[in-house]
Coordinates of N, CA, C and O in Angstrom, one line a residue:
Q30 N 2.3 18.6 7.1 CA 3.0 16.9 7.1 C 1.9 16.2 7.4 O 1.0 16.4 7.9
V31 N 2.2 15.1 6.9 CA 1.3 13.6 6.9 C 2.1 12.5 7.5 O 3.3 12.0 7.3
Q32 N 1.7 12.1 8.6 CA 2.4 10.7 9.3 C 1.4 9.8 9.0 O 0.2 9.8 9.2
L33 N 2.1 8.6 8.5 CA 1.6 7.3 8.3 C 2.4 6.3 8.9 O 3.4 6.1 9.2
V34 N 1.7 5.4 9.4 CA 1.9 4.3 10.5 C 1.1 2.8 9.7 O 0.0 2.7 9.9
E35 N 2.0 2.1 9.4 CA 1.7 0.8 8.8 C 1.8 -0.2 9.8 O 2.1 -0.2 10.9
S36 N 0.8 -1.3 10.0 CA 0.5 -2.4 10.7 C 0.0 -3.6 10.0 O -0.5 -3.5 8.9
G37 N 0.3 -4.9 10.6 CA -0.4 -6.0 9.9 C 0.4 -7.0 9.1 O -0.1 -8.2 8.7
G38 N 1.7 -6.7 9.1 CA 2.7 -7.5 8.5 C 3.0 -8.9 9.4 O 2.5 -9.2 10.3
G39 N 3.4 -9.7 8.5 CA 3.8 -10.9 9.3 C 4.3 -12.1 8.4 O 4.6 -11.7 7.2
L40 N 4.3 -13.2 9.3 CA 4.7 -14.7 8.2 C 3.4 -15.3 8.1 O 2.6 -15.6 8.8
V41 N 3.5 -15.8 6.7 CA 2.3 -16.5 6.3 C 2.6 -17.4 5.0 O 3.5 -17.4 4.6
Q42 N 1.8 -18.4 5.2 CA 2.2 -19.7 4.2 C 1.4 -19.2 2.9 O 0.9 -18.5 2.6
S43 N 2.4 -19.8 1.6 CA 1.6 -19.6 0.2 C 0.3 -19.8 0.2 O -0.2 -20.9 1.0
G44 N -0.7 -19.2 -0.5 CA -1.8 -19.1 -0.4 C -2.7 -18.6 0.9 O -3.8 -18.4 0.7
G45 N -1.8 -18.2 1.6 CA -2.5 -17.3 2.9 C -3.1 -16.3 2.4 O -3.0 -15.6 1.6
S46 N -3.4 -15.4 3.7 CA -3.7 -14.0 3.6 C -3.4 -13.0 5.0 O -3.3 -13.9 5.7
L47 N -3.4 -12.0 4.4 CA -2.9 -10.8 5.3 C -3.7 -9.4 5.1 O -4.0 -9.5 3.8
R48 N -3.9 -8.8 6.1 CA -4.6 -7.4 5.7 C -3.8 -6.3 6.7 O -3.3 -6.4 7.6
L49 N -2.9 -5.5 5.7 CA -2.1 -4.3 6.3 C -3.2 -3.1 6.2 O -4.1 -3.2 5.7
S50 N -3.0 -2.4 7.5 CA -3.5 -1.3 7.9 C -2.5 -0.1 7.8 O -1.2 -0.1 8.0
C51 N -3.0 1.0 7.4 CA -2.2 2.3 7.5 C -2.9 3.4 8.3 O -4.2 3.9 7.5
A52 N -2.4 3.8 9.2 CA -3.2 4.9 9.9 C -2.6 6.1 9.4 O -1.3 6.5 9.7
A53 N -3.4 7.4 8.8 CA -2.8 8.5 8.7 C -3.3 9.5 9.8 O -4.3 9.8 10.0
S54 N -2.3 10.6 9.9 CA -2.5 11.6 10.8 C -1.9 13.0 10.1 O -1.1 12.7 9.3
G55 N -2.1 14.1 10.6 CA -1.8 15.2 10.1 C -2.6 16.0 9.2 O -3.7 15.7 9.1
R56 N -1.9 16.5 8.4 CA -2.8 17.5 7.3 C -3.3 16.6 6.0 O -3.0 16.5 4.9
T57 N -4.3 15.3 6.5 CA -4.7 14.7 5.5 C -5.7 15.4 4.6 O -5.8 14.4 3.5
F58 N -6.1 16.3 4.9 CA -7.0 16.7 4.0 C -6.5 17.2 2.3 O -7.1 17.3 1.7
G59 N -5.4 17.5 2.8 CA -4.6 17.7 1.3 C -4.1 16.5 0.4 O -3.6 16.7 -0.7
T60 N -4.3 15.3 1.0 CA -4.0 14.0 0.5 C -4.9 13.5 -0.8 O -6.2 13.2 -0.5
Y61 N -4.9 13.5 -1.9 CA -5.7 13.2 -3.1 C -5.7 11.5 -3.1 O -6.5 11.3 -3.2
A62 N -4.6 10.8 -3.0 CA -4.7 9.4 -3.0 C -3.6 8.9 -2.2 O -2.7 9.4 -1.6
M63 N -3.9 7.5 -1.7 CA -3.2 6.9 -0.7 C -2.7 5.8 -1.5 O -3.6 5.0 -2.1
G64 N -1.3 5.1 -1.3 CA -0.9 3.9 -2.2 C -0.3 2.9 -1.5 O 0.4 3.1 0.0
W65 N -0.2 2.0 -1.5 CA 0.7 0.9 -1.0 C 1.8 0.3 -2.3 O 1.7 0.2 -3.3
L66 N 3.0 0.7 -1.7 CA 4.2 0.2 -2.5 C 5.0 -0.9 -1.9 O 4.8 -1.0 -0.5
R67 N 5.9 -1.7 -2.5 CA 6.5 -2.5 -1.5 C 7.9 -2.7 -2.3 O 8.3 -2.5 -3.5
Q68 N 8.8 -3.3 -1.2 CA 10.4 -3.5 -1.8 C 10.8 -4.7 -1.3 O 10.8 -5.0 0.0
A69 N 11.1 -5.6 -2.5 CA 11.6 -7.1 -2.2 C 13.2 -6.7 -1.9 O 13.8 -6.0 -2.6
P70 N 13.7 -7.5 -1.2 CA 15.4 -7.6 -1.0 C 16.2 -7.7 -2.6 O 15.9 -8.3 -3.2
G71 N 17.0 -6.5 -2.7 CA 17.7 -6.3 -3.8 C 17.1 -5.9 -4.9 O 17.8 -6.0 -6.0
K72 N 15.5 -5.3 -4.8 CA 14.9 -5.1 -6.0 C 14.5 -3.4 -5.7 O 14.5 -3.2 -4.8
E73 N 14.1 -2.8 -6.7 CA 13.7 -1.8 -6.5 C 12.1 -1.6 -5.8 O 11.5 -2.6 -6.1
R74 N 11.7 -0.6 -5.2 CA 10.5 -0.2 -4.7 C 9.7 -0.3 -6.0 O 9.7 0.6 -7.0
E75 N 8.4 -0.8 -5.6 CA 7.4 -1.0 -6.9 C 6.2 -0.6 -6.5 O 5.9 -1.0 -5.0
F76 N 5.4 -0.4 -7.1 CA 4.2 0.0 -7.0 C 3.1 -1.3 -6.9 O 3.3 -2.0 -7.6
V77 N 2.0 -1.2 -5.7 CA 1.3 -2.3 -5.7 C -0.2 -2.0 -6.0 O -0.8 -2.5 -6.6
A78 N -0.6 -0.7 -5.2 CA -2.0 -0.5 -5.5 C -2.1 1.1 -4.8 O -1.4 1.5 -4.1
V79 N -3.6 1.5 -5.5 CA -3.4 3.0 -4.8 C -5.0 3.6 -4.8 O -5.8 2.7 -5.5
I80 N -5.4 4.0 -3.8 CA -7.0 4.6 -3.9 C -7.1 6.0 -3.6 O -6.4 6.7 -3.0
N81 N -8.3 6.6 -4.6 CA -8.4 7.9 -4.2 C -9.4 8.3 -3.2 O -10.1 7.3 -2.6
W82 N -8.7 9.2 -2.3 CA -9.1 9.4 -1.0 C -10.6 9.9 -1.0 O -11.4 9.5 0.0
N83 N -11.3 10.6 -2.0 CA -12.4 11.0 -2.1 C -13.6 10.0 -2.9 O -14.6 9.6 -2.4
S84 N -13.0 10.0 -4.0 CA -13.9 9.0 -5.0 C -13.8 7.3 -4.6 O -15.0 6.5 -4.9
G85 N -12.9 6.9 -4.0 CA -12.5 5.6 -3.6 C -12.1 4.7 -4.8 O -11.9 3.6 -4.9
S86 N -11.9 5.7 -6.0 CA -11.4 4.8 -7.3 C -10.0 4.0 -7.1 O -9.3 4.6 -6.0
T87 N -9.8 2.8 -7.8 CA -8.6 1.8 -7.2 C -7.7 1.8 -8.6 O -8.3 1.7 -9.5
T88 N -6.8 1.5 -8.3 CA -5.6 1.0 -9.6 C -4.6 -0.1 -8.8 O -4.1 0.3 -7.9
Y89 N -4.4 -1.1 -9.6 CA -3.6 -2.1 -9.3 C -2.5 -2.4 -10.1 O -2.5 -2.1 -11.5
A90 N -1.3 -2.9 -9.4 CA -0.2 -3.6 -10.4 C -0.8 -4.7 -11.0 O -1.4 -5.3 -10.2
D91 N -0.2 -5.0 -12.2 CA -1.1 -6.2 -12.6 C -0.6 -7.6 -11.7 O -1.3 -8.6 -12.0
S92 N 0.5 -7.4 -11.3 CA 1.2 -8.6 -10.6 C 0.1 -9.0 -9.3 O 0.3 -10.2 -8.6
V93 N -0.5 -8.2 -8.9 CA -1.7 -8.2 -7.9 C -3.1 -8.4 -7.9 O -3.6 -8.5 -7.1
K94 N -3.4 -7.9 -9.4 CA -4.7 -7.8 -9.6 C -5.6 -9.2 -9.3 O -5.1 -10.1 -9.9
G95 N -6.6 -9.0 -8.7 CA -7.6 -9.9 -8.5 C -7.2 -11.1 -6.9 O -7.7 -11.9 -6.9
R96 N -6.0 -10.3 -6.6 CA -5.6 -10.9 -5.0 C -5.8 -10.1 -4.1 O -5.8 -10.5 -3.0
F97 N -5.2 -8.7 -4.7 CA -5.5 -7.8 -3.6 C -6.3 -6.8 -3.7 O -6.5 -6.6 -4.9
T98 N -6.8 -6.2 -2.5 CA -7.7 -5.2 -2.3 C -7.5 -3.9 -1.3 O -7.4 -4.4 -0.7
I99 N -7.3 -3.0 -2.1 CA -6.9 -1.7 -1.3 C -8.7 -0.8 -0.8 O -9.2 -1.1 -2.0
S100 N -8.5 -0.5 0.2 CA -9.9 -0.1 0.7 C -9.5 1.3 1.6 O -8.4 1.1 2.1
R101 N -10.4 2.2 2.2 CA -10.1 2.8 2.8 C -11.2 3.3 3.7 O -12.3 3.3 3.3
D102 N -11.3 3.9 4.8 CA -12.2 4.6 5.6 C -11.8 5.5 6.1 O -10.9 6.2 7.0
N103 N -12.7 6.7 5.6 CA -12.3 8.0 5.7 C -12.7 8.5 7.3 O -11.8 9.4 7.6
A104 N -13.5 8.0 8.1 CA -13.7 8.5 9.2 C -12.5 8.1 9.9 O -12.3 8.8 11.1
K105 N -11.8 6.9 10.0 CA -10.6 6.8 10.7 C -9.6 7.0 9.9 O -8.1 6.9 10.9
N106 N -9.5 7.9 9.0 CA -8.1 8.2 8.3 C -7.3 6.9 8.2 O -5.9 6.9 8.4
T107 N -7.8 5.7 7.3 CA -7.1 4.6 7.4 C -7.4 4.0 6.1 O -8.2 3.8 5.7
V108 N -6.3 3.6 5.7 CA -6.1 2.6 4.4 C -5.8 1.2 4.6 O -4.8 1.0 5.4
Y109 N -6.3 0.4 3.7 CA -6.1 -1.1 3.9 C -5.7 -1.8 2.8 O -5.8 -1.3 1.8
L110 N -4.9 -2.8 3.0 CA -4.7 -3.8 2.0 C -4.7 -5.1 2.4 O -4.0 -5.7 3.2
Q111 N -5.8 -5.7 1.8 CA -6.3 -7.2 2.1 C -5.4 -7.7 0.9 O -5.6 -7.6 -0.2
M112 N -4.7 -8.9 1.5 CA -3.8 -9.6 0.5 C -4.1 -10.9 0.8 O -4.1 -11.8 1.8
D113 N -4.7 -11.8 -0.4 CA -5.1 -13.0 -0.3 C -4.3 -13.7 -1.4 O -3.7 -13.3 -2.3
S114 N -4.6 -15.2 -1.4 CA -3.9 -16.1 -2.5 C -2.1 -15.6 -2.4 O -1.5 -15.4 -3.5
L115 N -1.5 -15.3 -1.1 CA -0.3 -15.0 -1.2 C 0.8 -16.0 -1.6 O 0.6 -17.0 -1.8
K116 N 1.5 -15.2 -2.4 CA 2.7 -16.0 -3.3 C 4.2 -15.7 -2.6 O 4.4 -14.8 -2.1
P117 N 4.9 -16.5 -2.7 CA 6.4 -16.3 -2.1 C 6.9 -14.9 -2.8 O 7.5 -14.2 -2.1
E118 N 6.8 -14.8 -4.1 CA 7.2 -13.4 -4.9 C 6.5 -12.3 -4.0 O 6.9 -11.1 -4.3
D119 N 5.9 -12.4 -3.2 CA 5.0 -11.1 -2.7 C 5.9 -10.5 -1.6 O 5.8 -9.6 -0.8
T120 N 6.8 -11.7 -0.9 CA 7.5 -11.5 0.1 C 8.2 -9.8 -0.3 O 8.8 -9.6 -1.1
A121 N 7.9 -8.9 1.0 CA 8.6 -7.6 0.6 C 8.4 -6.7 2.0 O 7.6 -7.1 2.8
V122 N 9.2 -5.6 2.2 CA 8.6 -4.6 2.8 C 7.5 -3.9 2.4 O 8.0 -3.5 1.0
Y123 N 6.4 -3.7 2.7 CA 5.2 -3.0 2.4 C 5.0 -1.8 2.9 O 5.0 -1.2 4.2
Y124 N 5.3 -0.6 2.1 CA 4.9 0.9 2.4 C 3.4 1.5 2.2 O 3.3 1.4 1.1
C125 N 3.2 2.2 3.1 CA 2.0 3.0 2.8 C 2.6 4.3 2.3 O 3.4 4.8 3.0
A126 N 2.2 5.0 1.5 CA 2.4 6.2 1.0 C 1.2 7.4 0.4 O 0.3 6.6 -0.3
A127 N 1.4 8.5 0.9 CA 0.6 9.5 0.4 C 1.0 10.1 -1.2 O 2.1 10.5 -1.2
H128 N 0.2 9.9 -1.9 CA 0.7 10.6 -3.3 C 0.7 12.0 -3.3 O -0.2 12.8 -2.8
A129 N 1.7 12.5 -4.1 CA 1.9 13.9 -4.4 C 1.3 14.6 -5.9 O 0.6 15.3 -6.0
S130 N 2.3 13.9 -6.6 CA 2.0 14.4 -8.1 C 2.5 13.1 -9.0 O 3.4 12.8 -8.6
G131 N 2.0 13.4 -10.2 CA 2.7 12.3 -11.3 C 2.0 11.0 -11.1 O 0.8 10.7 -10.6
S132 N 2.7 10.3 -12.0 CA 2.4 8.8 -12.1 C 1.8 8.0 -10.8 O 2.8 7.9 -10.1
Y133 N 0.8 7.5 -10.7 CA 0.7 6.7 -9.5 C 1.6 5.2 -9.8 O 2.0 4.9 -8.6
Y134 N 2.4 5.0 -10.5 CA 3.3 3.5 -10.6 C 4.7 4.0 -10.3 O 5.4 3.1 -10.0
S135 N 5.0 5.3 -10.5 CA 6.2 5.5 -9.9 C 6.3 6.1 -8.4 O 5.7 6.7 -7.7
P136 N 7.2 5.4 -7.6 CA 7.6 5.7 -6.1 C 8.0 7.3 -6.3 O 7.5 7.8 -5.0
R137 N 8.6 7.7 -6.8 CA 9.0 9.1 -6.8 C 7.7 10.3 -6.7 O 7.7 11.2 -6.4
S138 N 6.6 9.7 -7.2 CA 5.3 10.5 -6.9 C 4.7 10.5 -5.6 O 3.7 11.2 -5.6
Y139 N 5.2 9.9 -4.7 CA 4.5 9.9 -3.5 C 5.5 10.9 -2.5 O 6.6 10.6 -2.5
G140 N 4.8 11.4 -1.6 CA 5.5 12.6 -1.0 C 5.7 12.1 0.6 O 6.8 12.7 1.1
Y141 N 5.0 11.2 1.1 CA 5.2 11.1 2.6 C 4.8 9.3 2.7 O 4.2 8.8 2.1
W142 N 6.0 9.0 3.4 CA 5.8 7.5 3.4 C 5.9 7.0 5.0 O 6.3 7.8 6.1
G143 N 5.2 5.7 5.4 CA 5.3 5.0 6.4 C 6.7 4.5 6.6 O 7.4 4.5 5.7
Q144 N 6.8 3.7 7.9 CA 8.0 3.0 7.9 C 8.2 1.7 7.3 O 9.3 1.2 7.3
G145 N 7.3 1.1 7.0 CA 7.1 0.0 6.2 C 6.6 -1.3 7.6 O 7.0 -1.1 8.5
T146 N 6.2 -2.3 6.7 CA 6.0 -3.6 7.5 C 6.4 -4.7 6.7 O 6.1 -4.8 5.6
Q147 N 7.2 -5.5 7.4 CA 7.5 -7.0 6.7 C 6.4 -8.0 6.3 O 5.8 -8.3 7.5
V148 N 6.3 -8.6 5.3 CA 5.5 -9.4 4.8 C 6.4 -10.6 4.3 O 6.9 -10.4 3.2
T149 N 6.3 -11.6 4.9 CA 7.0 -13.0 4.5 C 6.1 -13.9 4.2 O 5.4 -14.3 4.9
V150 N 6.2 -14.3 3.0 CA 5.3 -15.8 2.4 C 6.2 -16.8 1.9 O 7.2 -17.0 1.2
S151 N 6.0 -17.9 3.1 CA 6.8 -19.1 2.9 C 5.8 -20.3 1.9 O 4.6 -20.1 1.8
S152 N 6.8 -20.8 1.2 CA 6.8 -22.0 0.4 C 6.3 -23.0 0.7 O 6.4 -23.4 1.9

């Protein structure tokens, strides 16, 4: 089992920044990659970014490329999502998730999920 706890969400104005954190515990040695996904009201959950736990290689959704940065601190078992130049359309509940198998872009590929943290960007 892997336990994931997100923090750092909140309300920010358009153009502002937020940093989300995800603390992982449990059997993290088996985790291959950690991702951030989000779900806006009335919309499907979507992929945002993912980072390989060992190599540090990253993949981003086109909608956030150049604005968001995913990183990890292996010693702390923590993954971060630095969000800059935020837009109202970034408003969503953001979830940290541990990748299990399959495409990084599909929410179905993630086996463990945090409880989510709300990010609201006002215009």
